[in-house]
Tab-separated table of C-alpha atoms in Angstrom:
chain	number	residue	atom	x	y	z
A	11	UNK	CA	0.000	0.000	0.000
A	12	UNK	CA	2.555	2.255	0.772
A	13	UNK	CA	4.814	1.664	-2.288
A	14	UNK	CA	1.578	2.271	-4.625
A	15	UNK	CA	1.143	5.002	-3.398
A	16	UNK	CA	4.287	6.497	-3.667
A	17	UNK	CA	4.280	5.476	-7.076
A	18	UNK	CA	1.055	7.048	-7.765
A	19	UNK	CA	2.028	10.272	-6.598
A	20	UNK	CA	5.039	10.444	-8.740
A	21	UNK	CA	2.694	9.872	-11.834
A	22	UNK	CA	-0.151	11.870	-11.059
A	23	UNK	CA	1.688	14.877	-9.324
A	24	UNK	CA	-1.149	17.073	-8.185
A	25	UNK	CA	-1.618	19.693	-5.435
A	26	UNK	CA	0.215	19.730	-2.478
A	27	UNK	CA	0.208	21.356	0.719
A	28	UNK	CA	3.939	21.216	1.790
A	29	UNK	CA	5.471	24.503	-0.416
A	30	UNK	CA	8.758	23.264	-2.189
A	31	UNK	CA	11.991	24.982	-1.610
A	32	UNK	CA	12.913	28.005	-4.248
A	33	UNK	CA	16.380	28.413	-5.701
A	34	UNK	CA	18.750	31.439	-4.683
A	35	UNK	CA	18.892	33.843	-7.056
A	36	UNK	CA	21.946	34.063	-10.038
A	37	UNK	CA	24.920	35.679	-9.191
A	38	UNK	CA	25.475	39.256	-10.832
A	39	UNK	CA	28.175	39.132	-13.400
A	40	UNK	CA	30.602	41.516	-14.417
A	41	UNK	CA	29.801	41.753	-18.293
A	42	UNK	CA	26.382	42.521	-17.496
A	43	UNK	CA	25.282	46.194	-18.328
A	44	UNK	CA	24.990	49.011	-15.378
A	45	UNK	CA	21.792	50.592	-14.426
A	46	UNK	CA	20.668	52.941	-16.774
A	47	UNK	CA	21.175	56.010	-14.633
A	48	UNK	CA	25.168	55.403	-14.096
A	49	UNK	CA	25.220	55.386	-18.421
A	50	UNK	CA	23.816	58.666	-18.500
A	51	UNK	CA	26.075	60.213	-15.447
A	52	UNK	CA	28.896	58.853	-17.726
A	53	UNK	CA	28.333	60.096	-20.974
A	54	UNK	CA	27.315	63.612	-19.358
A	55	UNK	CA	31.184	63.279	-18.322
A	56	UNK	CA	32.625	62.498	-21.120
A	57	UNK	CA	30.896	65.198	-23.182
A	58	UNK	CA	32.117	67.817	-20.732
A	59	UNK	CA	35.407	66.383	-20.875
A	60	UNK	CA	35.188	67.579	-24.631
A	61	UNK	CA	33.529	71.072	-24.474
A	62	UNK	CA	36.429	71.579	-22.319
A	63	UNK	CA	39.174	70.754	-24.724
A	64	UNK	CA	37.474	72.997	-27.923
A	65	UNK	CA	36.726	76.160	-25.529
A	66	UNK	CA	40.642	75.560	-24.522
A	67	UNK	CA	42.213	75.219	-27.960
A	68	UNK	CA	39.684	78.418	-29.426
A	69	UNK	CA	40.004	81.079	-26.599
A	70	UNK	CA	40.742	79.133	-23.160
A	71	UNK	CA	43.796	78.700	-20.956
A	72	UNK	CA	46.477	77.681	-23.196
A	73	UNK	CA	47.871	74.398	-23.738
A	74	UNK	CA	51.768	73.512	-23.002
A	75	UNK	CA	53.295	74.896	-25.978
A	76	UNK	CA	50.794	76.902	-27.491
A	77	UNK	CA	52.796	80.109	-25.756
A	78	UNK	CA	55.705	80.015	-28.582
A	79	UNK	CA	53.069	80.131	-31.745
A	80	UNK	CA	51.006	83.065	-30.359
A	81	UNK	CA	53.583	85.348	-28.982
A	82	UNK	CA	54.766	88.239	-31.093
A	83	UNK	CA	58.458	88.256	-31.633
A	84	UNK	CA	60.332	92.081	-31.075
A	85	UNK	CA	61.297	93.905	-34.126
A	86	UNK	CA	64.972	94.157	-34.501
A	87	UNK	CA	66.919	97.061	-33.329
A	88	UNK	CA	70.447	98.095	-33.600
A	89	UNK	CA	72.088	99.115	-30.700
A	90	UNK	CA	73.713	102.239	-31.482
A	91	UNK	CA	76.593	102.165	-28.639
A	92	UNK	CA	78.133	99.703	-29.571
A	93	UNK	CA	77.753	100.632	-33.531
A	94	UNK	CA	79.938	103.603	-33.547
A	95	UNK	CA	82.790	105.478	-36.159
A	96	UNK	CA	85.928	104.844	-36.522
A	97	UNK	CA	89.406	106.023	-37.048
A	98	UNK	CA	92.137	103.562	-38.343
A	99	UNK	CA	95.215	104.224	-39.604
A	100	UNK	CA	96.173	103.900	-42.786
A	101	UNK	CA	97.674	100.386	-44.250
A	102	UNK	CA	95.911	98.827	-41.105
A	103	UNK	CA	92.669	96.835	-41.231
A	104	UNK	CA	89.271	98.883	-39.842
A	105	UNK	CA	86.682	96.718	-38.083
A	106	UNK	CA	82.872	98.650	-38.580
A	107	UNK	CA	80.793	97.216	-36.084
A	108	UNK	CA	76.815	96.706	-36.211
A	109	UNK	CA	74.897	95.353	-33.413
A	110	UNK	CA	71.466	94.087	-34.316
A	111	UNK	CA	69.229	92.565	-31.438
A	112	UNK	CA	66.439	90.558	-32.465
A	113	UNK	CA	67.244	90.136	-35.850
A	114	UNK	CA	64.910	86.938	-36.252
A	115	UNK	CA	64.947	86.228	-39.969
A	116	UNK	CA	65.776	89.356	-41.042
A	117	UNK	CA	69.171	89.876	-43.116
A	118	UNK	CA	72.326	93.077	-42.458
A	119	UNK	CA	73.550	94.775	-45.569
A	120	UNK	CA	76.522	96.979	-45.365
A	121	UNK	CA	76.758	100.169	-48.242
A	122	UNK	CA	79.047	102.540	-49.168
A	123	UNK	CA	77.437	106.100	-50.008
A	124	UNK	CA	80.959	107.397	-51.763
A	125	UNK	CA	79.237	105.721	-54.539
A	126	UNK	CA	76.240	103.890	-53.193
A	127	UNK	CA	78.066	100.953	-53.740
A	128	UNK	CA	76.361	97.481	-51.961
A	129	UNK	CA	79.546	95.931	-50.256
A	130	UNK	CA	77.724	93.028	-48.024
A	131	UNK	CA	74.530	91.063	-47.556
A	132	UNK	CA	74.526	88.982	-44.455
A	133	UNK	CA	77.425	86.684	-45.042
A	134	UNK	CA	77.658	87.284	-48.450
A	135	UNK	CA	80.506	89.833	-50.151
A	136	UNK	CA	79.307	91.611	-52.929
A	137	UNK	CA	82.363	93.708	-53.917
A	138	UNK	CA	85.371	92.716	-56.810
A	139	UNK	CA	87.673	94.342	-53.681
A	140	UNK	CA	88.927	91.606	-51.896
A	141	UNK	CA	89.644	94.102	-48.925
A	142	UNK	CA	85.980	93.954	-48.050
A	143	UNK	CA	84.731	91.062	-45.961
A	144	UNK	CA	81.612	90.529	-44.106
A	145	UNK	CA	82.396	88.740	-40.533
A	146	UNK	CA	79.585	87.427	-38.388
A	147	UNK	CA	79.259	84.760	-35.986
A	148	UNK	CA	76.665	82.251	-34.876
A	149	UNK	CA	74.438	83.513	-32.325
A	150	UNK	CA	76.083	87.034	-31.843
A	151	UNK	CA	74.306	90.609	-32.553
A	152	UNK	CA	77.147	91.621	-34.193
A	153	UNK	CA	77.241	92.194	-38.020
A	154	UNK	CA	81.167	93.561	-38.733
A	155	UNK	CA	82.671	94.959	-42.010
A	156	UNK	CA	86.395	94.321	-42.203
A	157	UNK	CA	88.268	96.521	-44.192
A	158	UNK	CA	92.111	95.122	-44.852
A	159	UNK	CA	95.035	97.921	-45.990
A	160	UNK	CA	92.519	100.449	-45.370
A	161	UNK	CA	93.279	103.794	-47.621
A	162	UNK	CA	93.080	107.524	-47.059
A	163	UNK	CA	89.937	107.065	-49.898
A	164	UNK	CA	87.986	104.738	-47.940
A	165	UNK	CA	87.321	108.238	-45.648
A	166	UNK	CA	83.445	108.355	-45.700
A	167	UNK	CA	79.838	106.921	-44.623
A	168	UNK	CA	79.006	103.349	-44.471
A	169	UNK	CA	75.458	102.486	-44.076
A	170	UNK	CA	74.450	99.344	-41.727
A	171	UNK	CA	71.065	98.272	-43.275
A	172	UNK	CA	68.307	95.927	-41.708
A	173	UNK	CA	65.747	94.304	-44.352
A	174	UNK	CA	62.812	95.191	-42.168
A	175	UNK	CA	59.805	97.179	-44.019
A	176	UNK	CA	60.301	99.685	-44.289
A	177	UNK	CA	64.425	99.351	-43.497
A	178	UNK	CA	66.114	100.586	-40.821
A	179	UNK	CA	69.674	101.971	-40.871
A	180	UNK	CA	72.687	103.281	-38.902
A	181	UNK	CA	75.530	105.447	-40.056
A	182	UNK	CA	79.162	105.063	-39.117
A	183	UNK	CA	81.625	107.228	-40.643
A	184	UNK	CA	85.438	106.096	-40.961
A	185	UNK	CA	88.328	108.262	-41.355
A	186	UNK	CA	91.799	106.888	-42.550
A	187	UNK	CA	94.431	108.776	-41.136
A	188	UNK	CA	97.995	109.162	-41.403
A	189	UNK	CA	101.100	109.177	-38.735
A	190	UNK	CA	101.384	112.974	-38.956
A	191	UNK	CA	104.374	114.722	-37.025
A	192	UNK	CA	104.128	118.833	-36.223
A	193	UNK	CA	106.560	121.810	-35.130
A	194	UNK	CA	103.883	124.124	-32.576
A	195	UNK	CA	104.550	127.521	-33.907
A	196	UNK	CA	105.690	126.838	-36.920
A	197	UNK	CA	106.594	127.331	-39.864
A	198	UNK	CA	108.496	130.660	-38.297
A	199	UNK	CA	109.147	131.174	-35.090
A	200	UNK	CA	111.001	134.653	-33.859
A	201	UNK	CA	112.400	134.261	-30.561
A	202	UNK	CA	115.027	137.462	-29.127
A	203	UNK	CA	118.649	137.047	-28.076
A	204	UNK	CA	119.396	135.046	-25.289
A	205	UNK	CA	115.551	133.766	-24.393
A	206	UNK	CA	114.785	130.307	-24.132
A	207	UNK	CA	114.295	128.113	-27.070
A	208	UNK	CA	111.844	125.505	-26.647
A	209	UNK	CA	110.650	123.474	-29.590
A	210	UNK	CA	107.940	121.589	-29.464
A	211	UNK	CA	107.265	118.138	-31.786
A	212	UNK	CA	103.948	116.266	-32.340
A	213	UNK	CA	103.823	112.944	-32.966
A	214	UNK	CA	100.127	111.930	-33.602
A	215	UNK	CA	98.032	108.512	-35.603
A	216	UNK	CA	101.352	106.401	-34.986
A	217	UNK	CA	100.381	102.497	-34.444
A	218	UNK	CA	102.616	102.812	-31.829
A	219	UNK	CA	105.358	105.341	-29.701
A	220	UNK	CA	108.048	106.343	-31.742
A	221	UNK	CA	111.260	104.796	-30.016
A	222	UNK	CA	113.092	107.609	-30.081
A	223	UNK	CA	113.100	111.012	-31.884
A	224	UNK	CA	115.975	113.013	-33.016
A	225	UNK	CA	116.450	117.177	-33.856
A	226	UNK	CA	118.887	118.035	-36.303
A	227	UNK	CA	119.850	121.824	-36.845
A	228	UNK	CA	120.749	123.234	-40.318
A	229	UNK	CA	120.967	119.110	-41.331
A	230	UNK	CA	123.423	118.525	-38.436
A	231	UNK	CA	122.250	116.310	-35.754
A	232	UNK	CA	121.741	118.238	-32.363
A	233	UNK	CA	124.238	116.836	-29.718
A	234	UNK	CA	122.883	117.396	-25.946
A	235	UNK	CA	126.862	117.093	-24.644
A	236	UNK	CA	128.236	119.770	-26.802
A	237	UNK	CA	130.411	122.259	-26.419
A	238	UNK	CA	127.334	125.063	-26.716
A	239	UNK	CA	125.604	123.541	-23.387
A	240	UNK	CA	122.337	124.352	-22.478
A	241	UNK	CA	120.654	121.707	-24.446
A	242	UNK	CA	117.930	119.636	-22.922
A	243	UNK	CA	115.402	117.130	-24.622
A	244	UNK	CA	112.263	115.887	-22.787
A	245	UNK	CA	110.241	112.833	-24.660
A	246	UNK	CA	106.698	112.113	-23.611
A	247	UNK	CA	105.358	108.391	-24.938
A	248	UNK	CA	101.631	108.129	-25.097
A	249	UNK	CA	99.037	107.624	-28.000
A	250	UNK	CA	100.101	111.779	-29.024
A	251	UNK	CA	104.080	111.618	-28.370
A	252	UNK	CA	105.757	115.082	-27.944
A	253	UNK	CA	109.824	115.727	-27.777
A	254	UNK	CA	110.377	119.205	-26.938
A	255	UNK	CA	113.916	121.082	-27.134
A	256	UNK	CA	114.970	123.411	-25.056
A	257	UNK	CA	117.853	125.551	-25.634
A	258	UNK	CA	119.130	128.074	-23.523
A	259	UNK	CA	120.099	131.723	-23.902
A	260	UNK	CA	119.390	131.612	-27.648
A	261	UNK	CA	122.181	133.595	-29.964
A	262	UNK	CA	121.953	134.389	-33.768
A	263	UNK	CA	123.967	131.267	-34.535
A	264	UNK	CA	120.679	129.211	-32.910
A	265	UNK	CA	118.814	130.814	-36.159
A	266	UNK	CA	118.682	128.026	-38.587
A	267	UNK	CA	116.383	125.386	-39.469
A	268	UNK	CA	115.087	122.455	-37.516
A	269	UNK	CA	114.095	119.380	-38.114
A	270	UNK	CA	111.892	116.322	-35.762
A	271	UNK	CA	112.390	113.084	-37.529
A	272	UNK	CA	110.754	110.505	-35.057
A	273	UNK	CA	111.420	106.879	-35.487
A	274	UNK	CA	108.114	105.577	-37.424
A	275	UNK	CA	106.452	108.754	-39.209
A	276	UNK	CA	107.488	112.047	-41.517
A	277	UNK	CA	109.989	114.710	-40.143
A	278	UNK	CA	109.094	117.827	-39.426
A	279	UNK	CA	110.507	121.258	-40.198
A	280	UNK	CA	110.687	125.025	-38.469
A	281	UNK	CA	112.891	127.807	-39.184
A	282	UNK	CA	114.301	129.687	-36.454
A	283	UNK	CA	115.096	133.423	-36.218
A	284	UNK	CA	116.633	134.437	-33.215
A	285	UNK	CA	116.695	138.529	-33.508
A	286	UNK	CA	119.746	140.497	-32.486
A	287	UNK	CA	118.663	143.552	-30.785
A	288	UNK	CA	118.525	143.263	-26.999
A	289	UNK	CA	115.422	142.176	-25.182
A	290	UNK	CA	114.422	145.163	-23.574
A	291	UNK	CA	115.254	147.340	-26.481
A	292	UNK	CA	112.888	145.408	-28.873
A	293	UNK	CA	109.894	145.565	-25.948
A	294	UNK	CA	110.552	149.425	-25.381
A	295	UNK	CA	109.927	149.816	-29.197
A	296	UNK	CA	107.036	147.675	-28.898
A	297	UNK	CA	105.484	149.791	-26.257
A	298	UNK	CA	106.400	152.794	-28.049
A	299	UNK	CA	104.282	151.711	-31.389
A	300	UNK	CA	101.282	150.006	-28.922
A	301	UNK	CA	100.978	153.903	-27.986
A	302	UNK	CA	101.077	155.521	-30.703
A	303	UNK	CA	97.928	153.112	-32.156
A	304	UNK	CA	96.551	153.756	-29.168
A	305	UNK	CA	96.423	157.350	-29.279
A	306	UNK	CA	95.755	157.230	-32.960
A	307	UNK	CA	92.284	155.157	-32.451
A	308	UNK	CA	91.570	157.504	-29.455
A	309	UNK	CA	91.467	160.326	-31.657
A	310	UNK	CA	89.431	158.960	-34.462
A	311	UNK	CA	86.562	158.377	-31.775
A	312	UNK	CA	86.629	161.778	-30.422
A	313	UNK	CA	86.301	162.861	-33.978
A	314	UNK	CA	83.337	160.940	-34.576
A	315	UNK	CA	81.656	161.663	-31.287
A	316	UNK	CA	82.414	165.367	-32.366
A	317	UNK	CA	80.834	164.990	-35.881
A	318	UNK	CA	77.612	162.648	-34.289
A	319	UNK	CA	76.703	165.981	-31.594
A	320	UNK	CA	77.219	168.323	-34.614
A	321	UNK	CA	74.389	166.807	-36.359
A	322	UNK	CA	72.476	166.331	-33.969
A	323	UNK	CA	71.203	169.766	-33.419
C-alpha cells in the first residue's frame, strides 16, 4: 500500500500542501550592463570632458606649448653704442661694427654712399675688392665689415642696413688717417737774443710710440753734450708723443732750421730766427708803437663823437 502510493504520486503529481523549496537567485556578473542612470552620469562626463578641450584650444587657458606660436616676436633694433665710427690708420685693417638685437629672420647689408656701392649682404661679399669682408658669428648681434690695408679714400659713410619694411639703418663714418708729425709755432718762429728756445714736436696717428726722436739743426744732428751747453730734450710716450727742445740763452747762430724726424712717421721742419737787438730794447719799441695806435684810435673816436653831436642839433 505504501509503495503504490508512492508510485502514484510520482505519476499523477497534483496539489500539495507542503510549499517546495525556491532556488537562490543568479549571481550578478561583471559583463552585465549598469543601471541605466550610471550610463547617462557617464556620458554627461565624457561630453564635458570635450567642451572643455574645444573652448581651450579656441580662446581658453592655453595648452603647453601653445605660448611660442602666439607670442609676437620684437622687431629688430640696432644698438647704437656699440655701432659707432671709426678712425684707423692707414695700411691697417678697420673693423665697422653693427649690433642688431632681435634680428629673427631678417638679413644686415653693409653700403658705401661714396658711390652707393652694396659691399655686403649677411654673409655674403658683394664687392670685386677683396679688402671687403663681411664677418659674423653664430648667435652674436654683431654684423662687422672688415676693411684690410685700409686707404686715405675709404674716408666716408658706411650704411648698416636691416631688411625690415620699411628698413632701418645706422651710419658710421670712418676716417683713414695718417702718422702725422708737427713743429707748434711753426713754420716761423722769432724768438730774441738770449731767451729760451723751446721746440715743441707732435707725434700723432702712430700704431705705436716712436722709439726715439731726433732734432737736427741746419741738417746737423743736435748733440745734448756739446760744447754750446744748455741743451735739454724731454720725450713724452703716449698715443700723441711730444719731444720738446729746449735751448738756452738763444744767440743768432741758434737761427737756422730744424728738423723732428721721429722713429716711425714724416719729419718735421721750423725755421728759427733768433733777432739780435737786446730784449728790452725790442719791448721798449714795442710799447712805443702800442701807444702811438693807441692814441691814434683815441682820436678817431673823439672825432666821430664830435661829428655825431654836430648833427644832432
Amino acid at each position: 500500500m505504501k509503495w503504490s502510493q508512492i508510485v502514484s504520486v510520482r505519476r499523477h503529481p497534483g496539489p500539495s500542501t507542503t510549499p517546495l523549496p525556491t532556488q537562490p537567485p543568479p549571481p550578478l556578473h561583471l559583463h552585465q550592463s549598469p543601471p541605466s542612470h550610471l550610463a547617462n552620469h557617464g556620458l554627461v562626463v565624457v561630453l564635458t570632458l570635450f567642451v572643455l578641450s574645444l573652448l581651450s584650444s579656441v580662446g581658453g587657458e592655453p595648452t603647453p606649448g601653445s605660448e611660442e606660436t602666439t607670442t609676437t616676436s620684437p622687431p629688430p633694433q640696432i644698438d647704437v653704442t656699440h655701432s659707432t665710427d671709426v678712425t684707423a690708420l692707414a695700411e691697417t685693417q678697420a673693423i665697422l661694427n653693427c649690433r642688431v638685437h632681435n634680428i629673427n629672420n631678417k638679413t644686415v647689408s653693409w653700403i658705401r654712399h661714396r658711390d652707393i656701392h652694396l659691399l655686403t649682404v649677411g654673409r655674403y661679399t658683394y664687392t670685386s675688392d677683396q679688402r671687403f669682408r663681411a664677418l659674423h658669428e653664430e648667435d652674436s648681434d654683431d654684423w662687422i665689415l672688415r676693411i684690410s690695408y685700409v686707404q686715405p679714400r675709404d674716408t666716408g659713410m658706411y650704411e648698416c642696413q636691416v631688411s625690415t619694411t620699411p628698413p632701418i639703418s645706422h651710419f658710421i663714418q670712418l676716417k683713414v688717417v695718417k702718422p702725422h708729425t708737427s713743429i707748434l709755432g711753426g713754420p716761423d718762429m722769432y724768438l730774441n737774443r738770449g731767451s729760451t728756445i723751446n721746440l715743441t714736436c707732435v707725434v700723432e696717428f702712430s700704431p705705436e710710440p716712436p722709439d726715439y726722436v731726433y732734432w737736427n739743426h741746419n741738417n746737423q744732428l743736435i748733440s745734448y753734450d756739446s760744447s754750446r751747453g744748455g741743451v735739454t730734450v724731454i720725450l713724452e710716450k703716449g698715443d700723441l708723443t711730444t719731444s720738446s727742445l729746449l735751448i738756452q740763452k738763444a744767440r743768432p747762430s741758434d737761427s737756422g732750421r730744424y728738423h723732428c724726424s721721429p722713429s716711425n712717421a714724416a719729419p718735421a721742419n721750423i725755421t728759427l730766427h733768433v733777432l739780435k737787438e737786446h730784449p728790452q730794447a725790442m719791448q721798449h719799441g714795442g710799447h712805443d708803437t702800442l701807444t702811438s695806435s693807441s692814441r691814434g684810435t683815441v682820436l678817431a673816436l673823439l672825432l666821430i663823437l664830435a661829428a655825431l653831436h654836430v648833427f644832432r642839433f
